[in-house]
Amino acid sequence: MNVTHLCNTTKIYVVNGQFPGPQIDVTDGDTVVVHVVNRLDHGLTIHWHGVRQMRSAWADGAGFVTECPIPPGGDHTYRFNVTGQVGTLWWHAHVTCLRATINGAFVIRPKDGRYPFPAPAKDVPIIIGEWWELDLIELDRRMADGNFDDNPLSATINGKLGDLSNCSGRPEESFVLDVEPGQSYLLRIVNTALFSEYYFKVAGHTFTVVGADGNYLTPYRTDMVVLAPGEAIDVLMFADAPPALYHMVALANQPPEPDPQIPLFVSRGLVRYPGVRADNNGLPVAAPLMPDQHNTMPSFYFHNNLTGLAHPARHRVPMHVDERFFITLGLGSICRDGSTKCKRRRSNETIVVATMNNVSFHHPTTTSLLQTYYDGTGKGVYTEDFPDQPPRPYNYTDRDYIPPGPLEEVLEPTFKATKLRRFKYNTSVEIVFQSTALLQSDSNPMHLHGYDFFVLAQGIGNFDPKRDTKKFNYHNPQLRNTVQVPRTGWAVVRFVTDNPGVWYLHCHFEFHIVMGMATAFIVENGPTPETSLPPPPPDNVQVEPEVSNRRATLEQISYCNCCVVFARGLELYIHLKALKVRRWGFQREHVNVPTVSEPPHSRGIKLDGIVFVIAAIH
């Protein structure tokens, strides 16, 4: 789809002509069926970020980990259950950098419709992202070759750049949230950005944080929300300010020099009360006071203040540990000519890579790890010796290692390999993630597919097991799928391997993924069929709709933005054979569909990209 921003028209990759993509609404206990048609000239997968995928690893959507990409012109059906999760997750492309525009919210509502907090008048997705003018596939190619000089042009809020960006003096459009005095709003905030963590504030208003990553949190009052890439935070905002216009701001942070610097990314929107003129009744529009972009400590304080809302079935921290890992997160380099001897210090003879315990992950490109594991053909594809600690200890957070020089040069050499780790079913695993200052001092949002983990503690500096284990929260820790490991700090997580399959673990900064800050965990089957991974589903299982007693083509379905039939209630009704389709109590088994001669809601627009067909089944 062609979109014009900042005086330039850019072709972007989208789902159903929407950026961000359509929101998917389901209820706890639903079976979700999504049919994806790939109209791009590049393969892709769709990952359901944060969905536990219990015994459905085949549907996780991690490219070359749980499936090979859907080829150009191909289609694929994802089918999975959503159980025991309530709140905001999201979905996104999981091949190359396409998730910058191929993404959307995935909302799971409680079965009984009740929340452990006051019911909001309305819930609103707030999708924080980035506007890239460079083709995203080209961006991925450049980063894989060690070129990290490209940057987005702006931050976005719900796809809008905001009035701080302009073209020849004409401000860009801002996202506007209309509110009614005295009402509360559940903001479902997701950071889909490739590059940056964001501070989010609304002038004159405060938030009550009530959930994160599909799990409830102990209510926490704050005037600022901080989200790393991959995180989803639910907050209540009360419209209790004097009627006026108020700016909302999303501001990217970054480490200060000597870390490599990138431009300032910011987007600004509006909260608008009724009866207020466009000029704010002649008064200046209030703007929130934001932290300095180089001050990353507010991120640490925000994340460290969150605690979980006790859940009898799920908030049971394993008190024993079967396997412990201490994983350092940093950068290194490999020689471009494939040798082990070359000039280091970010020279042209090297490619800078990202590492976990000094191993840079080599992503497969011809097969999926899950398929090879399931078939027993993993020899030569991967090994199962991912290290449980770094090869040598050093002062991991010494900032003298940031600039290239003789100190870091000794630690810089590394290698590429597909090293995994295997666990028996029901193993208790503890991981200490340690951010380092080797060639950079970024934070690291670490995301584990197929699992939620307890965040026991976070801290600044080097982790000290004698001192810092005393800080572990066993009473009400957060239950998350993504943990923000602080800049030059650490985080400790613990989980039980109760979900068989192959599960990707990676940093959610896209440049770190491309550079190799990743691995995968193999979890063996349990002792019963109910604790084992079923065989892979047949390829290209399709949900077959009938439209007015005739077979509908995928083109006809896509014209009607079928993806959002149940998520947004468009006037298109589909009868799924032998299935009942429900959206918040709406149920229809036999319906008629008018003949579609051209794309409604999209006349004059060519829909390039992905087509979804979505159903929630109960």
Tab-separated table of C-alpha atoms in Angstrom, residues 210-512:
chain	number	residue	atom	x	y	z
A	210	VAL	CA	-3.542	-2.881	35.689
A	211	GLY	CA	-1.992	-5.464	33.363
A	212	ALA	CA	0.917	-6.426	31.162
A	213	ASP	CA	1.537	-9.165	28.590
A	214	GLY	CA	-1.876	-10.776	29.077
A	215	ASN	CA	-1.669	-10.930	32.894
A	216	TYR	CA	-3.129	-8.745	35.640
A	217	LEU	CA	-0.885	-6.552	37.758
A	218	THR	CA	-1.349	-5.031	41.178
A	219	PRO	CA	-2.779	-1.568	40.367
A	220	TYR	CA	0.069	0.931	40.196
A	221	ARG	CA	-0.487	4.675	39.839
A	222	THR	CA	1.931	6.658	37.674
A	223	ASP	CA	2.038	9.622	35.303
A	224	MET	CA	4.244	7.766	32.775
A	225	VAL	CA	4.252	4.357	31.123
A	226	VAL	CA	7.499	2.864	29.797
A	227	LEU	CA	7.447	0.164	27.140
A	228	ALA	CA	10.290	-1.694	25.495
A	229	PRO	CA	9.730	-3.317	22.089
A	230	GLY	CA	7.515	-6.370	22.527
A	231	GLU	CA	5.823	-5.188	25.723
A	232	ALA	CA	2.061	-4.630	26.067
A	233	ILE	CA	0.826	-2.599	29.055
A	234	ASP	CA	-2.817	-2.047	30.088
A	235	VAL	CA	-3.568	1.202	31.932
A	236	LEU	CA	-6.711	2.974	33.120
A	237	MET	CA	-6.878	6.692	32.384
A	238	PHE	CA	-9.617	8.806	33.958
A	239	ALA	CA	-10.910	11.823	32.066
A	240	ASP	CA	-10.858	14.014	35.171
A	241	ALA	CA	-9.068	17.105	33.865
A	242	PRO	CA	-10.751	20.439	33.028
A	243	PRO	CA	-12.241	20.228	29.510
A	244	ALA	CA	-9.542	21.171	27.018
A	245	LEU	CA	-7.056	19.657	24.581
A	246	TYR	CA	-4.083	17.775	26.050
A	247	HIS	CA	-1.024	16.439	24.268
A	248	MET	CA	-0.011	12.800	24.552
A	249	VAL	CA	3.638	12.093	23.778
A	250	ALA	CA	5.626	8.966	22.925
A	251	LEU	CA	9.364	9.648	23.254
A	252	ALA	CA	12.147	7.165	22.502
A	253	ASN	CA	15.018	6.858	24.930
A	254	GLN	CA	18.599	5.779	24.220
A	255	PRO	CA	21.863	5.433	26.146
A	256	PRO	CA	24.116	8.497	26.194
A	257	GLU	CA	27.498	8.722	24.528
A	258	PRO	CA	29.896	6.992	24.137
A	259	ASP	CA	27.155	4.615	22.870
A	260	PRO	CA	26.435	5.078	19.156
A	261	GLN	CA	23.722	7.725	18.807
A	262	ILE	CA	20.541	7.734	16.742
A	263	PRO	CA	18.138	10.633	16.039
A	264	LEU	CA	15.409	11.654	18.465
A	265	PHE	CA	12.121	9.856	17.743
A	266	VAL	CA	8.911	11.343	19.073
A	267	SER	CA	5.219	11.364	18.178
A	268	ARG	CA	2.530	13.602	19.623
A	269	GLY	CA	-1.225	13.049	19.755
A	270	LEU	CA	-4.202	14.681	21.456
A	271	VAL	CA	-6.746	13.924	24.156
A	272	ARG	CA	-9.844	15.961	23.308
A	273	TYR	CA	-12.760	16.811	25.595
A	274	PRO	CA	-16.164	17.687	24.091
A	275	GLY	CA	-17.067	21.303	23.365
A	276	VAL	CA	-13.463	22.457	22.989
A	277	ARG	CA	-12.578	24.413	19.830
A	278	ALA	CA	-9.725	23.356	17.584
A	279	ASP	CA	-7.670	26.272	18.934
A	280	ASN	CA	-8.212	25.001	22.510
A	281	ASN	CA	-10.459	27.985	23.185
A	282	GLY	CA	-7.520	30.308	22.605
A	283	LEU	CA	-5.261	28.685	25.211
A	284	PRO	CA	-1.940	26.843	24.696
A	285	VAL	CA	-2.311	23.060	24.548
A	286	ALA	CA	-0.716	21.510	27.633
A	287	ALA	CA	2.210	19.191	26.896
A	288	PRO	CA	3.646	16.669	29.364
A	289	LEU	CA	7.089	17.142	30.827
A	290	MET	CA	9.165	14.285	29.414
A	291	PRO	CA	12.412	12.772	30.727
A	292	ASP	CA	15.618	13.476	28.891
A	293	GLN	CA	15.974	10.948	26.071
A	294	HIS	CA	19.349	9.859	27.475
A	295	ASN	CA	18.017	9.202	30.965
A	296	THR	CA	17.147	5.485	31.071
A	297	MET	CA	16.636	5.245	34.841
A	298	PRO	CA	12.865	5.991	34.644
A	299	SER	CA	12.566	2.727	32.718
A	300	PHE	CA	14.233	0.807	35.530
A	301	TYR	CA	12.077	2.398	38.217
A	302	PHE	CA	8.849	1.828	36.254
A	303	HIS	CA	9.498	-1.843	35.556
A	304	ASN	CA	10.842	-2.504	39.037
A	305	ASN	CA	7.691	-1.095	40.655
A	306	LEU	CA	5.324	-3.541	38.926
A	307	THR	CA	4.041	-6.593	40.784
A	308	GLY	CA	1.654	-9.365	39.808
A	309	LEU	CA	-1.943	-9.708	40.925
A	310	ALA	CA	-2.076	-13.101	42.608
A	311	HIS	CA	-3.760	-15.819	40.544
A	312	PRO	CA	-4.268	-19.113	42.430
A	313	ALA	CA	-3.763	-21.334	39.393
A	314	ARG	CA	-0.784	-19.578	37.829
A	315	HIS	CA	1.048	-17.491	40.429
A	316	ARG	CA	2.931	-20.307	42.047
A	317	VAL	CA	6.612	-19.569	41.818
A	318	PRO	CA	8.653	-22.790	41.657
A	319	MET	CA	10.763	-22.759	44.808
A	320	HIS	CA	13.282	-25.315	43.612
A	321	VAL	CA	15.475	-24.879	40.542
A	322	ASP	CA	16.591	-27.769	38.335
A	323	GLU	CA	18.715	-25.794	35.863
A	324	ARG	CA	20.317	-22.372	36.250
A	325	PHE	CA	21.645	-20.071	33.533
A	326	PHE	CA	23.686	-16.896	33.719
A	327	ILE	CA	23.355	-15.302	30.271
A	328	THR	CA	25.358	-12.240	29.246
A	329	LEU	CA	23.870	-10.013	26.542
A	330	GLY	CA	26.255	-7.952	24.438
A	331	LEU	CA	28.044	-7.397	21.160
A	332	GLY	CA	31.072	-8.919	19.490
A	333	SER	CA	32.442	-9.346	15.996
A	334	ILE	CA	33.252	-11.965	13.379
A	335	CYS	CA	35.711	-11.658	10.519
A	336	ARG	CA	34.150	-10.951	7.123
A	337	ASP	CA	36.466	-13.427	5.392
A	338	GLY	CA	35.413	-16.277	7.685
A	339	SER	CA	38.756	-16.475	9.472
A	340	THR	CA	39.389	-15.862	13.150
A	341	LYS	CA	42.097	-13.258	12.678
A	342	CYS	CA	41.225	-9.781	11.460
A	343	LYS	CA	41.364	-6.197	12.591
A	344	ARG	CA	38.737	-5.586	15.307
A	345	ARG	CA	37.491	-2.338	16.927
A	346	ARG	CA	34.535	-1.949	14.459
A	347	SER	CA	36.871	-2.089	11.449
A	348	ASN	CA	35.667	-2.870	7.921
A	349	GLU	CA	37.231	-6.315	8.254
A	350	THR	CA	34.578	-7.362	10.751
A	351	ILE	CA	30.812	-7.652	11.075
A	352	VAL	CA	29.459	-6.592	14.451
A	353	VAL	CA	27.117	-9.243	15.865
A	354	ALA	CA	25.041	-9.649	19.021
A	355	THR	CA	25.637	-12.506	21.430
A	356	MET	CA	24.280	-14.497	24.340
A	357	ASN	CA	27.141	-15.967	26.385
A	358	ASN	CA	29.436	-15.017	23.502
A	359	VAL	CA	27.492	-17.109	20.966
A	360	SER	CA	25.844	-15.307	18.054
A	361	PHE	CA	22.832	-17.267	16.837
A	362	HIS	CA	22.920	-18.504	13.259
A	363	HIS	CA	19.339	-18.536	12.006
A	364	PRO	CA	18.400	-21.446	9.745
A	365	THR	CA	17.262	-20.450	6.263
A	366	THR	CA	16.016	-23.691	4.695
A	367	THR	CA	14.135	-25.586	7.404
A	368	SER	CA	12.348	-25.033	10.708
A	369	LEU	CA	13.963	-26.133	13.955
A	370	LEU	CA	10.702	-27.590	15.249
A	371	GLN	CA	10.221	-29.780	12.177
A	372	THR	CA	13.778	-31.096	12.248
A	373	TYR	CA	13.510	-31.805	15.971
A	374	TYR	CA	10.170	-33.572	15.528
A	375	ASP	CA	11.500	-35.631	12.596
A	376	GLY	CA	14.753	-36.461	14.381
A	377	THR	CA	16.787	-34.853	11.584
A	378	GLY	CA	18.467	-32.115	13.596
A	379	LYS	CA	22.022	-33.418	13.141
A	380	GLY	CA	23.944	-30.883	11.111
A	381	VAL	CA	21.197	-28.277	11.601
A	382	TYR	CA	21.700	-27.456	15.273
A	383	THR	CA	23.503	-28.597	18.396
A	384	GLU	CA	22.118	-28.769	21.932
A	385	ASP	CA	25.027	-27.216	23.791
A	386	PHE	CA	24.013	-23.609	24.360
A	387	PRO	CA	26.255	-22.609	27.287
A	388	ASP	CA	24.802	-21.936	30.724
A	389	GLN	CA	27.393	-19.236	31.462
A	390	PRO	CA	29.807	-16.992	29.535
A	391	PRO	CA	33.241	-18.366	28.600
A	392	ARG	CA	35.062	-15.900	30.837
A	393	PRO	CA	34.013	-13.560	33.654
A	394	TYR	CA	34.800	-9.854	33.487
A	395	ASN	CA	33.355	-6.606	34.784
A	396	TYR	CA	30.296	-6.823	32.545
A	397	THR	CA	29.041	-3.284	33.155
A	398	ASP	CA	32.348	-1.379	32.943
A	399	ARG	CA	31.520	1.445	30.523
A	400	ASP	CA	35.136	1.673	29.433
A	401	TYR	CA	34.261	-1.312	27.208
A	402	ILE	CA	31.769	0.758	25.148
A	403	PRO	CA	34.155	2.602	22.800
A	404	PRO	CA	36.297	0.439	20.508
A	405	GLY	CA	39.766	0.059	21.926
A	406	PRO	CA	42.287	-2.289	23.501
A	407	LEU	CA	40.087	-3.116	26.505
A	408	GLU	CA	37.081	-4.449	24.574
A	409	GLU	CA	39.178	-5.881	21.731
A	410	VAL	CA	40.189	-8.849	23.873
A	411	LEU	CA	36.523	-9.754	24.481
A	412	GLU	CA	35.228	-8.894	21.012
A	413	PRO	CA	35.885	-12.100	18.992
A	414	THR	CA	32.923	-14.484	18.779
A	415	PHE	CA	31.341	-16.937	16.328
A	416	LYS	CA	28.030	-17.854	14.695
A	417	ALA	CA	26.321	-21.142	15.577
A	418	THR	CA	22.851	-22.647	15.966
A	419	LYS	CA	23.184	-23.714	19.587
A	420	LEU	CA	20.005	-24.746	21.400
A	421	ARG	CA	19.298	-26.208	24.831
A	422	ARG	CA	17.082	-29.220	25.597
A	423	PHE	CA	14.952	-29.632	28.730
A	424	LYS	CA	12.913	-32.499	30.056
A	425	TYR	CA	9.238	-31.830	30.609
A	426	ASN	CA	8.422	-30.100	33.918
A	427	THR	CA	11.935	-28.764	34.531
A	428	SER	CA	12.248	-25.675	36.721
A	429	VAL	CA	14.535	-23.177	34.974
A	430	GLU	CA	16.055	-19.966	36.323
A	431	ILE	CA	17.785	-17.454	34.061
A	432	VAL	CA	19.838	-14.472	35.144
A	433	PHE	CA	20.047	-12.077	32.188
A	434	GLN	CA	23.017	-9.722	32.450
A	435	SER	CA	23.234	-6.711	30.113
A	436	THR	CA	26.818	-5.757	29.342
A	437	ALA	CA	28.691	-2.665	28.156
A	438	LEU	CA	30.644	-4.456	25.450
A	439	LEU	CA	30.650	-2.078	22.435
A	440	GLN	CA	27.272	-0.647	23.606
A	441	SER	CA	25.219	-0.401	26.791
A	442	ASP	CA	21.682	-0.901	25.517
A	443	SER	CA	18.950	-2.447	27.586
A	444	ASN	CA	17.634	-5.771	26.258
A	445	PRO	CA	13.918	-6.692	26.123
A	446	MET	CA	14.144	-10.498	26.215
A	447	HIS	CA	11.110	-12.387	24.882
A	448	LEU	CA	10.445	-16.117	25.317
A	449	HIS	CA	7.917	-17.740	22.994
A	450	GLY	CA	5.430	-20.254	24.370
A	451	TYR	CA	5.859	-19.250	28.010
A	452	ASP	CA	5.182	-16.692	30.666
A	453	PHE	CA	7.878	-16.401	33.316
A	454	PHE	CA	8.036	-14.934	36.800
A	455	VAL	CA	10.214	-11.827	37.024
A	456	LEU	CA	11.794	-12.334	40.437
A	457	ALA	CA	14.054	-9.279	40.549
A	458	GLN	CA	15.845	-6.602	38.534
A	459	GLY	CA	18.862	-4.493	39.355
A	460	ILE	CA	21.595	-2.164	38.124
A	461	GLY	CA	25.231	-3.270	37.861
A	462	ASN	CA	26.625	-6.804	37.934
A	463	PHE	CA	24.426	-9.512	39.415
A	464	ASP	CA	25.768	-10.731	42.757
A	465	PRO	CA	24.206	-14.074	43.768
A	466	LYS	CA	25.077	-13.603	47.436
A	467	ARG	CA	23.531	-10.147	47.652
A	468	ASP	CA	20.813	-10.065	45.001
A	469	THR	CA	19.022	-13.362	45.656
A	470	LYS	CA	17.762	-11.721	48.853
A	471	LYS	CA	15.758	-9.341	46.643
A	472	PHE	CA	13.769	-12.097	44.930
A	473	ASN	CA	10.008	-11.567	45.045
A	474	TYR	CA	8.336	-14.942	45.601
A	475	HIS	CA	5.040	-13.455	46.811
A	476	ASN	CA	3.635	-11.496	43.862
A	477	PRO	CA	6.131	-11.274	40.994
A	478	GLN	CA	5.090	-10.123	37.543
A	479	LEU	CA	4.148	-12.861	35.098
A	480	ARG	CA	5.484	-11.721	31.723
A	481	ASN	CA	6.574	-12.974	28.305
A	482	THR	CA	9.029	-10.101	27.797
A	483	VAL	CA	11.383	-8.778	30.458
A	484	GLN	CA	13.234	-5.508	30.060
A	485	VAL	CA	16.803	-6.224	31.196
A	486	PRO	CA	18.033	-2.782	32.308
A	487	ARG	CA	20.886	-0.945	30.699
A	488	THR	CA	24.071	-2.245	32.385
A	489	GLY	CA	21.852	-4.198	34.742
A	490	TRP	CA	20.248	-7.596	35.233
A	491	ALA	CA	16.927	-9.405	35.556
A	492	VAL	CA	16.084	-12.838	36.957
A	493	VAL	CA	13.229	-14.973	35.628
A	494	ARG	CA	11.955	-18.428	36.528
A	495	PHE	CA	9.551	-20.806	34.774
A	496	VAL	CA	8.619	-24.482	34.447
A	497	THR	CA	8.913	-26.252	31.095
A	498	ASP	CA	5.311	-27.447	30.830
A	499	ASN	CA	4.810	-26.771	27.107
A	500	PRO	CA	6.551	-29.178	24.694
A	501	GLY	CA	8.038	-27.851	21.469
A	502	VAL	CA	10.872	-25.632	20.257
A	503	TRP	CA	10.650	-22.110	21.623
A	504	TYR	CA	12.522	-19.041	20.438
A	505	LEU	CA	14.257	-16.816	23.014
A	506	HIS	CA	15.505	-13.474	21.714
A	507	CYS	CA	15.960	-9.777	22.311
A	508	HIS	CA	13.063	-7.787	20.811
A	509	PHE	CA	15.229	-4.999	19.432
A	510	GLU	CA	15.138	-5.936	15.757
A	511	PHE	CA	18.786	-5.082	15.183
A	512	HIS	CA	19.748	-7.434	18.015
